[in-house]
mmCIF file of C-alpha atoms and ligand atoms in Angstrom:
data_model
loop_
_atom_site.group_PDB
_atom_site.id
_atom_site.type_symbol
_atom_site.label_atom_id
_atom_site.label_comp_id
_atom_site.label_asym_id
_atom_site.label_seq_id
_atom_site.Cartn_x
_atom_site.Cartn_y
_atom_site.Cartn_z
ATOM 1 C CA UNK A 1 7.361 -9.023 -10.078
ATOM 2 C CA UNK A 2 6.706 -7.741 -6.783
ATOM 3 C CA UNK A 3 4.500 -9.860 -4.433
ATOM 4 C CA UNK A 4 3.979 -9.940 -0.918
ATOM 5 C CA UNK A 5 6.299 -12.602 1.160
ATOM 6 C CA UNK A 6 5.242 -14.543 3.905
ATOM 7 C CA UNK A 7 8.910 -14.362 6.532
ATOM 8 C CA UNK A 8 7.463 -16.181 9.708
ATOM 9 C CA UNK A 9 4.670 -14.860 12.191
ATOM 10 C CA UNK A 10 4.027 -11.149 12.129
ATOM 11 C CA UNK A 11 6.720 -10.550 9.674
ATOM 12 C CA UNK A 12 5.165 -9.565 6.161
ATOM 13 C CA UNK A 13 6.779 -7.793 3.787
ATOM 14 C CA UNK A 14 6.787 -6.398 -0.222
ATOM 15 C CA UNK A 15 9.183 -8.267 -2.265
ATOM 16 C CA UNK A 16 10.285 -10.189 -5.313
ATOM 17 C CA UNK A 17 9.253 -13.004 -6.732
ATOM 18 C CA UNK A 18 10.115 -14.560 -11.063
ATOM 19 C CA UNK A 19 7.201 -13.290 -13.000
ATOM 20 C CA UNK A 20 5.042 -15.805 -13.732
ATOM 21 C CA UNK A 21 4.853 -17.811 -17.596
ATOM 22 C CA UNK A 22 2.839 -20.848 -18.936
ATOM 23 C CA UNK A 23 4.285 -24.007 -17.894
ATOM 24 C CA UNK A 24 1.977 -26.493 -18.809
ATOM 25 C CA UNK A 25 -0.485 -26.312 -21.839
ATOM 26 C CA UNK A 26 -3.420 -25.736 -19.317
ATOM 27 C CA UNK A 27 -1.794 -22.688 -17.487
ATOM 28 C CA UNK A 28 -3.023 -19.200 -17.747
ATOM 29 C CA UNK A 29 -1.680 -15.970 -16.481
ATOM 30 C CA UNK A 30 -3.249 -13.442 -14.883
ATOM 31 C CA UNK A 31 -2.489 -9.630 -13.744
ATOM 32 C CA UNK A 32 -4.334 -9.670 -10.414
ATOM 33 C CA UNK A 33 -5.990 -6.468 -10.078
ATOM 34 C CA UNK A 34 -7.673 -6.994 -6.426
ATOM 35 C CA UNK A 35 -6.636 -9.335 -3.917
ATOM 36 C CA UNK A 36 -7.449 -9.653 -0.390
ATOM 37 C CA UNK A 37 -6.113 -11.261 3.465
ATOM 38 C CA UNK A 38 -8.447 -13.844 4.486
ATOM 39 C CA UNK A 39 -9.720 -14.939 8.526
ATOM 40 C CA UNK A 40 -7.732 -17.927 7.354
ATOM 41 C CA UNK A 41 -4.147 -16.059 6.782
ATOM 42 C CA UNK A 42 -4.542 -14.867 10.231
ATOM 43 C CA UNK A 43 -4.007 -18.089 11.588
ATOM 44 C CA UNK A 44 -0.266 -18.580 10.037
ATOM 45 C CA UNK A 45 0.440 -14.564 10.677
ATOM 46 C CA UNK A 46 -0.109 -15.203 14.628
ATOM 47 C CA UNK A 47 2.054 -18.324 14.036
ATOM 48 C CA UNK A 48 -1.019 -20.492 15.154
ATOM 49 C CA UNK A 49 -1.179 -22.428 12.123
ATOM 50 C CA UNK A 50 2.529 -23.836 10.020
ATOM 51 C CA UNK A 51 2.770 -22.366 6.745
ATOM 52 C CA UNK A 52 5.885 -22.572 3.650
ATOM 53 C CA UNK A 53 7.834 -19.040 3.754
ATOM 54 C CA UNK A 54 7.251 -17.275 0.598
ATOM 55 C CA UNK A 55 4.286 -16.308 -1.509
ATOM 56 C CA UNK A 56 1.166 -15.482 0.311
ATOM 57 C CA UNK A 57 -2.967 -15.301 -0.475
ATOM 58 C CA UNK A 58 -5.541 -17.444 -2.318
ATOM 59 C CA UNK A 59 -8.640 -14.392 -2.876
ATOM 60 C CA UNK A 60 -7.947 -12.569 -6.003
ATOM 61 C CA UNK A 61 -9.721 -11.367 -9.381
ATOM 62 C CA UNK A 62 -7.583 -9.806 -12.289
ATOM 63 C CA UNK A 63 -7.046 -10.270 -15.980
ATOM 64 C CA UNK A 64 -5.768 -12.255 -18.339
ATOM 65 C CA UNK A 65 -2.464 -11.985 -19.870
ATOM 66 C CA UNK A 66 -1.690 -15.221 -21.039
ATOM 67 C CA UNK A 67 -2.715 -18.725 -22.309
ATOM 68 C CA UNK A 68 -1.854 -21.897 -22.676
ATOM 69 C CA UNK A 69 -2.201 -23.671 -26.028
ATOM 70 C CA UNK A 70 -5.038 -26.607 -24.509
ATOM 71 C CA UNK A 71 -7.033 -23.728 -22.512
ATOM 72 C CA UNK A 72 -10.416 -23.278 -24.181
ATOM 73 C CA UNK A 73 -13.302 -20.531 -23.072
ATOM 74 C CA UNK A 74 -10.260 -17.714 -21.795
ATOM 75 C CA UNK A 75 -8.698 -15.336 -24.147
ATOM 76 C CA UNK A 76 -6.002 -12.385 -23.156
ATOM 77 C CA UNK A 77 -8.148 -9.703 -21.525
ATOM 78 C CA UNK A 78 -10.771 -11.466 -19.858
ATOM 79 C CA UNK A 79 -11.250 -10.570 -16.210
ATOM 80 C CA UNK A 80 -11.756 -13.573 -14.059
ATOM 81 C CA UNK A 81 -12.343 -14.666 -10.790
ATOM 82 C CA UNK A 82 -10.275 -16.728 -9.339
ATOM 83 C CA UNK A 83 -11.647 -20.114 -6.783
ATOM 84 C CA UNK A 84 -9.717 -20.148 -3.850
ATOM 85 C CA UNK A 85 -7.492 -23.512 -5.042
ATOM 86 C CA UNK A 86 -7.154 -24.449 -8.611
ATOM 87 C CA UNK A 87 -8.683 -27.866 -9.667
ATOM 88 C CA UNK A 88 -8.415 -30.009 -12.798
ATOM 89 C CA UNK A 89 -12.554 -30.351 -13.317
ATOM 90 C CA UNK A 90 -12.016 -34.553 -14.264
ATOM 91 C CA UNK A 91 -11.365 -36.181 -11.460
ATOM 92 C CA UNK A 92 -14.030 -38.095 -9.656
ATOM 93 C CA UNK A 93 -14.315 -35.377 -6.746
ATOM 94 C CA UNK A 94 -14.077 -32.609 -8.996
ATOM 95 C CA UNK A 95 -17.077 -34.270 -11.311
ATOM 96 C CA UNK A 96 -18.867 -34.675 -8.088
ATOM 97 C CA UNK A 97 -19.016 -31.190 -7.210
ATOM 98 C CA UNK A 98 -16.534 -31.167 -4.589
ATOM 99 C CA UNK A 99 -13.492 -29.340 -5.706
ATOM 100 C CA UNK A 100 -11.626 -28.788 -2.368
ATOM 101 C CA UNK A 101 -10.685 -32.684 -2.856
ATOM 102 C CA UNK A 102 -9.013 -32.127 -5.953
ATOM 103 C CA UNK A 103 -6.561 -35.233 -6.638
ATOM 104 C CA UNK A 104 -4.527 -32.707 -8.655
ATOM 105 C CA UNK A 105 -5.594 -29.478 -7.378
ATOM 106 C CA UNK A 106 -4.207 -27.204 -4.444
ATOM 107 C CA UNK A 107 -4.437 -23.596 -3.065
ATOM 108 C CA UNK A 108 -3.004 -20.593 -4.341
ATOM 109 C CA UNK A 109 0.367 -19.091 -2.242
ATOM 110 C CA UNK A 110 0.719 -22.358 -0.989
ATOM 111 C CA UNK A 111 3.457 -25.155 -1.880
ATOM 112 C CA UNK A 112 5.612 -22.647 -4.513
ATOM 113 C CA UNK A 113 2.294 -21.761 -6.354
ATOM 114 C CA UNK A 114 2.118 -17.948 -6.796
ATOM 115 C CA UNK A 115 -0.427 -15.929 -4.144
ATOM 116 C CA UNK A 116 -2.738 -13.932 -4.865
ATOM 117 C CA UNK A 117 -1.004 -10.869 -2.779
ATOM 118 C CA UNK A 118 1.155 -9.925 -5.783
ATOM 119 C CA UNK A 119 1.041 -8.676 -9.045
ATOM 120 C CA UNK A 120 0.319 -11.681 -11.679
ATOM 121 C CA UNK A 121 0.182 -15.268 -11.078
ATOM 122 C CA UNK A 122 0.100 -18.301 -13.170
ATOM 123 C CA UNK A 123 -2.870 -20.543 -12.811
ATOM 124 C CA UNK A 124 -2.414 -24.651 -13.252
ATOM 125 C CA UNK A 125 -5.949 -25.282 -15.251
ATOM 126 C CA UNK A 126 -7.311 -22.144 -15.950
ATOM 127 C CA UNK A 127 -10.057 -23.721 -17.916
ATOM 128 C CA UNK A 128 -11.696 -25.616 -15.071
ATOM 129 C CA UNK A 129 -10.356 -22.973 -12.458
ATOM 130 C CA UNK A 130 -11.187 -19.745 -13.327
ATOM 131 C CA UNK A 131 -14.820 -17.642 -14.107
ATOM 132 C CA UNK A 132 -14.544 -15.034 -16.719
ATOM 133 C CA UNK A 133 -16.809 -12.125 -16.171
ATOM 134 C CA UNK A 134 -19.146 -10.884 -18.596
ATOM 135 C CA UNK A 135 -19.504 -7.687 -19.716
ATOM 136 C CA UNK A 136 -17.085 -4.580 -19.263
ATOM 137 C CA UNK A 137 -16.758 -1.018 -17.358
ATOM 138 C CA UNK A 138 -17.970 -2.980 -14.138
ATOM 139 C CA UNK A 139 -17.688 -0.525 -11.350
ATOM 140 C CA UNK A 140 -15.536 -0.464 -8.576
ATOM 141 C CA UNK A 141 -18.732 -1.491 -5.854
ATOM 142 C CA UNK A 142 -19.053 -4.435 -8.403
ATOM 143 C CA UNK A 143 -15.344 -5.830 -8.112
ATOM 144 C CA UNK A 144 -14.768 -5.576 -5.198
ATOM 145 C CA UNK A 145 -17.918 -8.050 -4.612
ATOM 146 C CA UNK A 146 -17.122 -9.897 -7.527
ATOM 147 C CA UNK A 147 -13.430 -10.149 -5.402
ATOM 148 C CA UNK A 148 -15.324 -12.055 -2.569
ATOM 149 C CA UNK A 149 -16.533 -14.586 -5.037
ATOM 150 C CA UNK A 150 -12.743 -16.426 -4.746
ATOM 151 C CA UNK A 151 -13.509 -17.439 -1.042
ATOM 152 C CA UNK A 152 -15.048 -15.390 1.733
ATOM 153 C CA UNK A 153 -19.247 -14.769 0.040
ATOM 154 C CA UNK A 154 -18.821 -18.630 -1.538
ATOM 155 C CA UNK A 155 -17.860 -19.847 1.957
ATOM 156 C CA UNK A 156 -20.811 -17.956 3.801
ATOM 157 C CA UNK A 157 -22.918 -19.615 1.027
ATOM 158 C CA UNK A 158 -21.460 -23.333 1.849
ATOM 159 C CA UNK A 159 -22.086 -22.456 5.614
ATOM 160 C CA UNK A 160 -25.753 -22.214 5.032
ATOM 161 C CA UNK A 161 -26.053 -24.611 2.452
ATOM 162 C CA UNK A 162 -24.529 -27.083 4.578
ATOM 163 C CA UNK A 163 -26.604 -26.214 7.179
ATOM 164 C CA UNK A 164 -29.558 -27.211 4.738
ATOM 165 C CA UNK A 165 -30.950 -23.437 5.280
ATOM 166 C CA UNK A 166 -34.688 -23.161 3.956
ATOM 167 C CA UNK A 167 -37.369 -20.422 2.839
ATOM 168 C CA UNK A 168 -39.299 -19.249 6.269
ATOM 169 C CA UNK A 169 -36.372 -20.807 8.556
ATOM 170 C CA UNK A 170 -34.900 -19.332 12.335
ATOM 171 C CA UNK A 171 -31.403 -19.288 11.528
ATOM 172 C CA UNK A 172 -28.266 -18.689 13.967
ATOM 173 C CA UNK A 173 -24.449 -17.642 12.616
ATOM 174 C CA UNK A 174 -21.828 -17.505 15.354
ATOM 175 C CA UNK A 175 -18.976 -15.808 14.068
ATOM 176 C CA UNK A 176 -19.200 -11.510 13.052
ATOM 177 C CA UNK A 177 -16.394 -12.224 10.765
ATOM 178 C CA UNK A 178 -15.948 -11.609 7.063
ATOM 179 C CA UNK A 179 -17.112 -15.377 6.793
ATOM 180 C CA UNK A 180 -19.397 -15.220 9.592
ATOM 181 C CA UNK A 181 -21.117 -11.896 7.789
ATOM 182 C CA UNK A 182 -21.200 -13.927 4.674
ATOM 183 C CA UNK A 183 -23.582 -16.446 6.075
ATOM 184 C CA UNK A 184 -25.717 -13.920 7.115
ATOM 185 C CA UNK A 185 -25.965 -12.739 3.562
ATOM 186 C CA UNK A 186 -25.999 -15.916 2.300
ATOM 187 C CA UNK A 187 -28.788 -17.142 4.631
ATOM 188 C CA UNK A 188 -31.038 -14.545 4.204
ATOM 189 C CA UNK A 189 -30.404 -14.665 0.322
ATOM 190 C CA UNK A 190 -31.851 -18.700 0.533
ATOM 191 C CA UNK A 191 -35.209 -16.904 1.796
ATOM 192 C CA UNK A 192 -34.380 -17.552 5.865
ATOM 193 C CA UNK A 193 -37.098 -15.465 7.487
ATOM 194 C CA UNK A 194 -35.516 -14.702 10.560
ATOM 195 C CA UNK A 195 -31.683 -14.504 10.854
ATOM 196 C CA UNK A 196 -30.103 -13.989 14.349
ATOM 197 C CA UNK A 197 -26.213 -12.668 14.282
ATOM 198 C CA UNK A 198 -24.095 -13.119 17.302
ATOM 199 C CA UNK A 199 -21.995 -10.384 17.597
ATOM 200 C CA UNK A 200 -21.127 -7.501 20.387
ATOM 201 C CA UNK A 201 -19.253 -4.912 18.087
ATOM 202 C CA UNK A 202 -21.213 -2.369 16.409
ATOM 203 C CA UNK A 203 -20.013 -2.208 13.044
ATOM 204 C CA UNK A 204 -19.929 -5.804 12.221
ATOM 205 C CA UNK A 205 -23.621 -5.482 14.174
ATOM 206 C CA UNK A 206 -24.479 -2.908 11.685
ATOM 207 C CA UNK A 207 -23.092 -4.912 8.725
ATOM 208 C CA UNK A 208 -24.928 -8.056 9.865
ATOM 209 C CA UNK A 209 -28.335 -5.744 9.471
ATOM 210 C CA UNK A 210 -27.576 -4.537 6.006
ATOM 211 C CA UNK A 211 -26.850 -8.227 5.171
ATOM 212 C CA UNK A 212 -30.169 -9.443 6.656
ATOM 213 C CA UNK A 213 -30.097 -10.006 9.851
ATOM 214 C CA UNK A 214 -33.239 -9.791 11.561
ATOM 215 C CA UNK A 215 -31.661 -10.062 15.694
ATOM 216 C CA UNK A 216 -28.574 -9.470 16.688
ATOM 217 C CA UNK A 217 -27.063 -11.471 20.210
ATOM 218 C CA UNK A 218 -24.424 -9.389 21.428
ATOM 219 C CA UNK A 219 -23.707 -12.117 24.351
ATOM 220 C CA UNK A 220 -21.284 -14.583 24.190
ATOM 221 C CA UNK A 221 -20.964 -18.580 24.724
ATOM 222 C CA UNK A 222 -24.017 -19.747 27.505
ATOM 223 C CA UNK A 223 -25.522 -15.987 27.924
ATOM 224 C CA UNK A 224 -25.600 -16.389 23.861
ATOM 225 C CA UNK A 225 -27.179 -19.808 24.276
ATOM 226 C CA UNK A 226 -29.449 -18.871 26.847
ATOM 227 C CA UNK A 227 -30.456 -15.381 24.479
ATOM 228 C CA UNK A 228 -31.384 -17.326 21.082
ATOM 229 C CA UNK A 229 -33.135 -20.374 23.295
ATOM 230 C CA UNK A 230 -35.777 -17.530 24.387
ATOM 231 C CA UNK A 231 -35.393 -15.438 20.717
ATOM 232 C CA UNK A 232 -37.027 -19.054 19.446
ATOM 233 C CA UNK A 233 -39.517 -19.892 22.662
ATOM 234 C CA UNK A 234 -36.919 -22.667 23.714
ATOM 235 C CA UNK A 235 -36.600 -24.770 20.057
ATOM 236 C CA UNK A 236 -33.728 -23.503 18.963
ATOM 237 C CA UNK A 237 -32.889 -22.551 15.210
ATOM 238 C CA UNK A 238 -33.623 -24.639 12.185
ATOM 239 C CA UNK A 239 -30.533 -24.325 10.813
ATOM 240 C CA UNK A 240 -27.039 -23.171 12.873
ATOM 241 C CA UNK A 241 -23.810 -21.584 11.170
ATOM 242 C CA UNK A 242 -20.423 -22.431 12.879
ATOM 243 C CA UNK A 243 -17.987 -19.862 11.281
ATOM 244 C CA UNK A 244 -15.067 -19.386 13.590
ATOM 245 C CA UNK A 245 -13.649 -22.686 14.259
ATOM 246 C CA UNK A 246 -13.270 -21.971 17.343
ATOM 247 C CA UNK A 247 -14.345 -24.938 20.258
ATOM 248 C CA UNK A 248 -16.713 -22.217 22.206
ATOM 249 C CA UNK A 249 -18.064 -21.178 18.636
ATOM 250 C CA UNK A 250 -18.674 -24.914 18.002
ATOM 251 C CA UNK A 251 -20.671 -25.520 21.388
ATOM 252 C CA UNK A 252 -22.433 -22.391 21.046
ATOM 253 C CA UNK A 253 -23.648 -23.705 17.396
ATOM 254 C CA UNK A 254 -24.413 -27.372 18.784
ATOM 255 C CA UNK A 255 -26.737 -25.564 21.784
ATOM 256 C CA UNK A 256 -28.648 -23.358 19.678
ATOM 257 C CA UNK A 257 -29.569 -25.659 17.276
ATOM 258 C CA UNK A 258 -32.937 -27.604 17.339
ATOM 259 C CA UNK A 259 -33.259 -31.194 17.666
ATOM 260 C CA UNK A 260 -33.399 -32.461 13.751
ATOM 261 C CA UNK A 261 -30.841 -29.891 12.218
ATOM 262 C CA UNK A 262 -27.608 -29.771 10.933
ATOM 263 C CA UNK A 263 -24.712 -27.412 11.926
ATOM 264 C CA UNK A 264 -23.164 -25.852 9.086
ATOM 265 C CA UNK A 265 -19.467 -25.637 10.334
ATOM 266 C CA UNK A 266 -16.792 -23.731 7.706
ATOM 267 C CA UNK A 267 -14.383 -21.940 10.180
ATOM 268 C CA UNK A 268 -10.754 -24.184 9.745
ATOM 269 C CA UNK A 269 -10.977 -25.886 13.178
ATOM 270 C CA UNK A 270 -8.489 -25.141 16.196
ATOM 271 C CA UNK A 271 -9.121 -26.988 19.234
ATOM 272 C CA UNK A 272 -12.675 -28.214 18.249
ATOM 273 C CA UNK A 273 -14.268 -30.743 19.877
ATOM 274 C CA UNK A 274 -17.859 -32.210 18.094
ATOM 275 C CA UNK A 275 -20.527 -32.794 21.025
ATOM 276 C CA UNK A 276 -21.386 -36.017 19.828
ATOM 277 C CA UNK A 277 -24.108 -36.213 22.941
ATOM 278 C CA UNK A 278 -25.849 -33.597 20.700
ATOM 279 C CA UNK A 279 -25.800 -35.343 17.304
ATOM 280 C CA UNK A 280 -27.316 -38.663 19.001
ATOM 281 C CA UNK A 281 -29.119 -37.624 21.441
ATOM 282 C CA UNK A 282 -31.213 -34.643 19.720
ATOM 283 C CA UNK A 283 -29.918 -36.040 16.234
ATOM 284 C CA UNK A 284 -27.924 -33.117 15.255
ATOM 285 C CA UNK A 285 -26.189 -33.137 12.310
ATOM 286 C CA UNK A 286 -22.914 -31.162 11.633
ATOM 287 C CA UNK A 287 -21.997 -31.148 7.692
ATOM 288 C CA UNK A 288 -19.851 -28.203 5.731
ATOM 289 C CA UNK A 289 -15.924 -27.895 4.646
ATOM 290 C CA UNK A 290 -13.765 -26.358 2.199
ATOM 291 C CA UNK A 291 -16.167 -24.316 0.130
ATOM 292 C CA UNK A 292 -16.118 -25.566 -3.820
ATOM 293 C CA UNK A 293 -16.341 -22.265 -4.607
ATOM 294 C CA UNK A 294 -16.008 -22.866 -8.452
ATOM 295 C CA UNK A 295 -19.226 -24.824 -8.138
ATOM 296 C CA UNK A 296 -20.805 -21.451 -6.181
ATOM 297 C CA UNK A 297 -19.191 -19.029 -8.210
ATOM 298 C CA UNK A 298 -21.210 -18.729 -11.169
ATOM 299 C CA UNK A 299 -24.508 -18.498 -9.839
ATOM 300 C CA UNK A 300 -23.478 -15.963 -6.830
ATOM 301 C CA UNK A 301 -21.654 -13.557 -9.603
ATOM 302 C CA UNK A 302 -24.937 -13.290 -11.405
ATOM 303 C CA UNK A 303 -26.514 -11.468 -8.240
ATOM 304 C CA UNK A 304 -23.753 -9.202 -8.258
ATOM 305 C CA UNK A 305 -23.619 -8.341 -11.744
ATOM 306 C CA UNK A 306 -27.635 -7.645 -11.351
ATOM 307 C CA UNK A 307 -27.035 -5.687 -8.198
ATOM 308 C CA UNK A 308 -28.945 -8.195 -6.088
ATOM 309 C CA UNK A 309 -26.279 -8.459 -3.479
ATOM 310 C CA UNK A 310 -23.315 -6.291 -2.387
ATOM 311 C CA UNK A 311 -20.838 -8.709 -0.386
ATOM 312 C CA UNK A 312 -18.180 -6.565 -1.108
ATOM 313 C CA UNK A 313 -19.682 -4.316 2.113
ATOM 314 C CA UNK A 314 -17.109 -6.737 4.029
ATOM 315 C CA UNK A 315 -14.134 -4.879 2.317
ATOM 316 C CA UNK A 316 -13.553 -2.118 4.926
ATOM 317 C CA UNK A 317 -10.107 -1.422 4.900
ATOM 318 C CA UNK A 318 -8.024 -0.925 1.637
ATOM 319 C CA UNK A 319 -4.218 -0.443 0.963
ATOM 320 C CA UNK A 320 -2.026 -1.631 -2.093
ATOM 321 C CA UNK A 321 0.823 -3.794 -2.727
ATOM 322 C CA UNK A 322 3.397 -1.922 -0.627
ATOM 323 C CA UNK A 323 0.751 -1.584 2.493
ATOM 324 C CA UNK A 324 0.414 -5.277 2.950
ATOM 325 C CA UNK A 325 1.325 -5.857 6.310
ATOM 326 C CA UNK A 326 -1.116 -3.396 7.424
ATOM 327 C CA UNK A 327 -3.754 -5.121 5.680
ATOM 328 C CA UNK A 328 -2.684 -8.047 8.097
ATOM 329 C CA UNK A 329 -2.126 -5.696 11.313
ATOM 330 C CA UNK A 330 -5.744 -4.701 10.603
ATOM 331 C CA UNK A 331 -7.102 -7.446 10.385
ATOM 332 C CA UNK A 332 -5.218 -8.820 13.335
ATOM 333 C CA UNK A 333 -6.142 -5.885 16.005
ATOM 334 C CA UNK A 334 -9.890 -6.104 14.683
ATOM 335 C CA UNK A 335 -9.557 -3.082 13.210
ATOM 336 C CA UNK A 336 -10.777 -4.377 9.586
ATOM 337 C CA UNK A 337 -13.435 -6.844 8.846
ATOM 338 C CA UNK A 338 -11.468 -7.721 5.924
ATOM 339 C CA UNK A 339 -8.848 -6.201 3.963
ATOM 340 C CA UNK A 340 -8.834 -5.155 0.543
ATOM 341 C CA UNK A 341 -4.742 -4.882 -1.198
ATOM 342 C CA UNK A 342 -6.085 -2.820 -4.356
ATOM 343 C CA UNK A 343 -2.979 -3.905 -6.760
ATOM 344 C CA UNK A 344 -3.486 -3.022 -10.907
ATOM 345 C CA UNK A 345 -6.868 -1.885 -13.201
ATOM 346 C CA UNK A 346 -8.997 -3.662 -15.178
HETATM 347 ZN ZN1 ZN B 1 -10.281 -32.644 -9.786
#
């Protein structure tokens, strides 16, 4: 089958890779029919972050082909989303809620296990992993949101979650990525009254609006700090979203948040440093992760099936299989929000 390969930084290309079968009694195969690059991917494509040569991306929906003889729930034809990492659903973490921390679980195009940038892949327990979609003729709008489901709108959800977001609250996200924009959706979705974006380009400005925002801070780092301090009279937010994982984007979130909350921090950290004077001296909390997107999953796809929410508005540059590195040099340059690899059909 043809999927894309990961060669070293900047060097992405189409290629080949044995077409997936069941393996183990709990496998499943499915045809991806969207799949997208993640802020995440970026990090290995600069070479800032190691990663295995070889099969490549972890946000994908598509159908199924195939089952193993102990999967329950999933027959041939179901379209499913697929979590971001594939977990067992009996472990102690996994029971808990917290599916990141799989002890048999991992992420997809990672470690030999097919990526999502390809044409089928097989998934280790599809039963506890994947989130068949109900209903048919969904339109195009529809999957691509349902497509942020794997990762990017269940990690904006985590961010504000963890961040212990509430009806009526003065909310903060620092980040105008894919993620970032997420929260802002996410945030506003959990009944924040007043959601202030940080972000100085337009589009991703505009975006942030459509998602909820109710200010947008175009400054950056202190001039950022100094903006939301007098947006909130000199409290600071009730609830702060970290989603860069950047250190600046880290300090901003720690400085505009008022003594009592909790940062919710999702970005994968690079050079980060926690200002611990903030969590003991104005008891600040920081809290968030790995989304367990399975656990978000089912409730989120609900509001896009009933046309409450439209996450897939992050989706602004689209390509297929053979344009893949372009969805990455897109990405890259800030060209593209997010990326959209459009690969078979329902
Ligand atoms: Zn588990």
């Amino acid at each position: 089958m043809r999927a894309a390969i990961y060669h070293g930084p900047h060097a992405i290309a189409l290629g080949e890779r044995p077409d997936p079968t069941i393996q183990l009694p709990t496998d499943a195969v499915v045809r991806v029919v969207l799949a997208c690059v993640c802020g995440s991917d970026l990090w290995y494509y600069r070479g800032e972050s190691p990663h295995e040569l070889g099969p490549i991306g972890h946000e994908f929906i598509g159908v199924v082909e195939e089952v193993g003889s102990d999967v329950r729930g999933l027959v041939r034809g179901d379209l499913v989303i697929a979590p971001f990492i594939f977990s067992d659903g009996t472990c102690a973490h996994c029971r808990a809620g917290w599916m990141p921390s799989c002890v048999a679980g991992g992420s997809f195009g990672n470690h030999g296990v097919d990526g999502g940038q390809g044409e089928a892949v097989r998934v280790p327990f599809a039963e506890t992993t994947l989130v068949a979609v109900p209903g048919s003729g969904h339109s195009d709008e529809t999957l691509r949101s349902l497509l942020t489901l794997s990762d990017v709108a269940c990690t904006g959800h985590h961010a504000a979650l963890s961040a212990n977001v509430q009806p009526g609250n003065t909310v903060a996200v620092v980040g105008d990525g894919a993620v970032g924009l997420s929260a802002v959706l996410a945030a506003a979705r959990l009944g924040a009254e007043r959601v202030i974006a940080l972000s100085r380009n337009p589009a991703r400005q505009a975006l942030a609006r459509a998602f909820g925002a109710t200010d947008v801070v175009p400054e950056r780092g202190e001039e950022a700090v100094a903006r939301v301090l007098e947006l909130t009279g000199g409290v600071g937010v009730d609830a702060a979203m970290e989603c860069v994982g950047t250190g600046q984007s880290m300090t901003t979130a720690f400085a505009i948040a008022r003594p009592g909350s909790i940062v919710g921090a999702v970005g994968a950290p690079h050079g980060v440093h926690v200002p611990i004077e903030r969590v003991i001296f104005s008891n600040i909390g920081l809290r968030g992760g790995v989304a367990p997107a399975r656990r978000y999953i089912p409730e989120l796809m609900a509001d896009v099936l009933e046309g409450r929410m439209n996450p897939g508005l992050v989706l602004d540059f689209e390509t297929d299989l053979e344009g893949v590195a372009s969805a990455y040099e897109a990405m890259d340059q800030r060209r593209a929000v997010k990326s959209l690899i459009r690969i078979g059909t329902v």
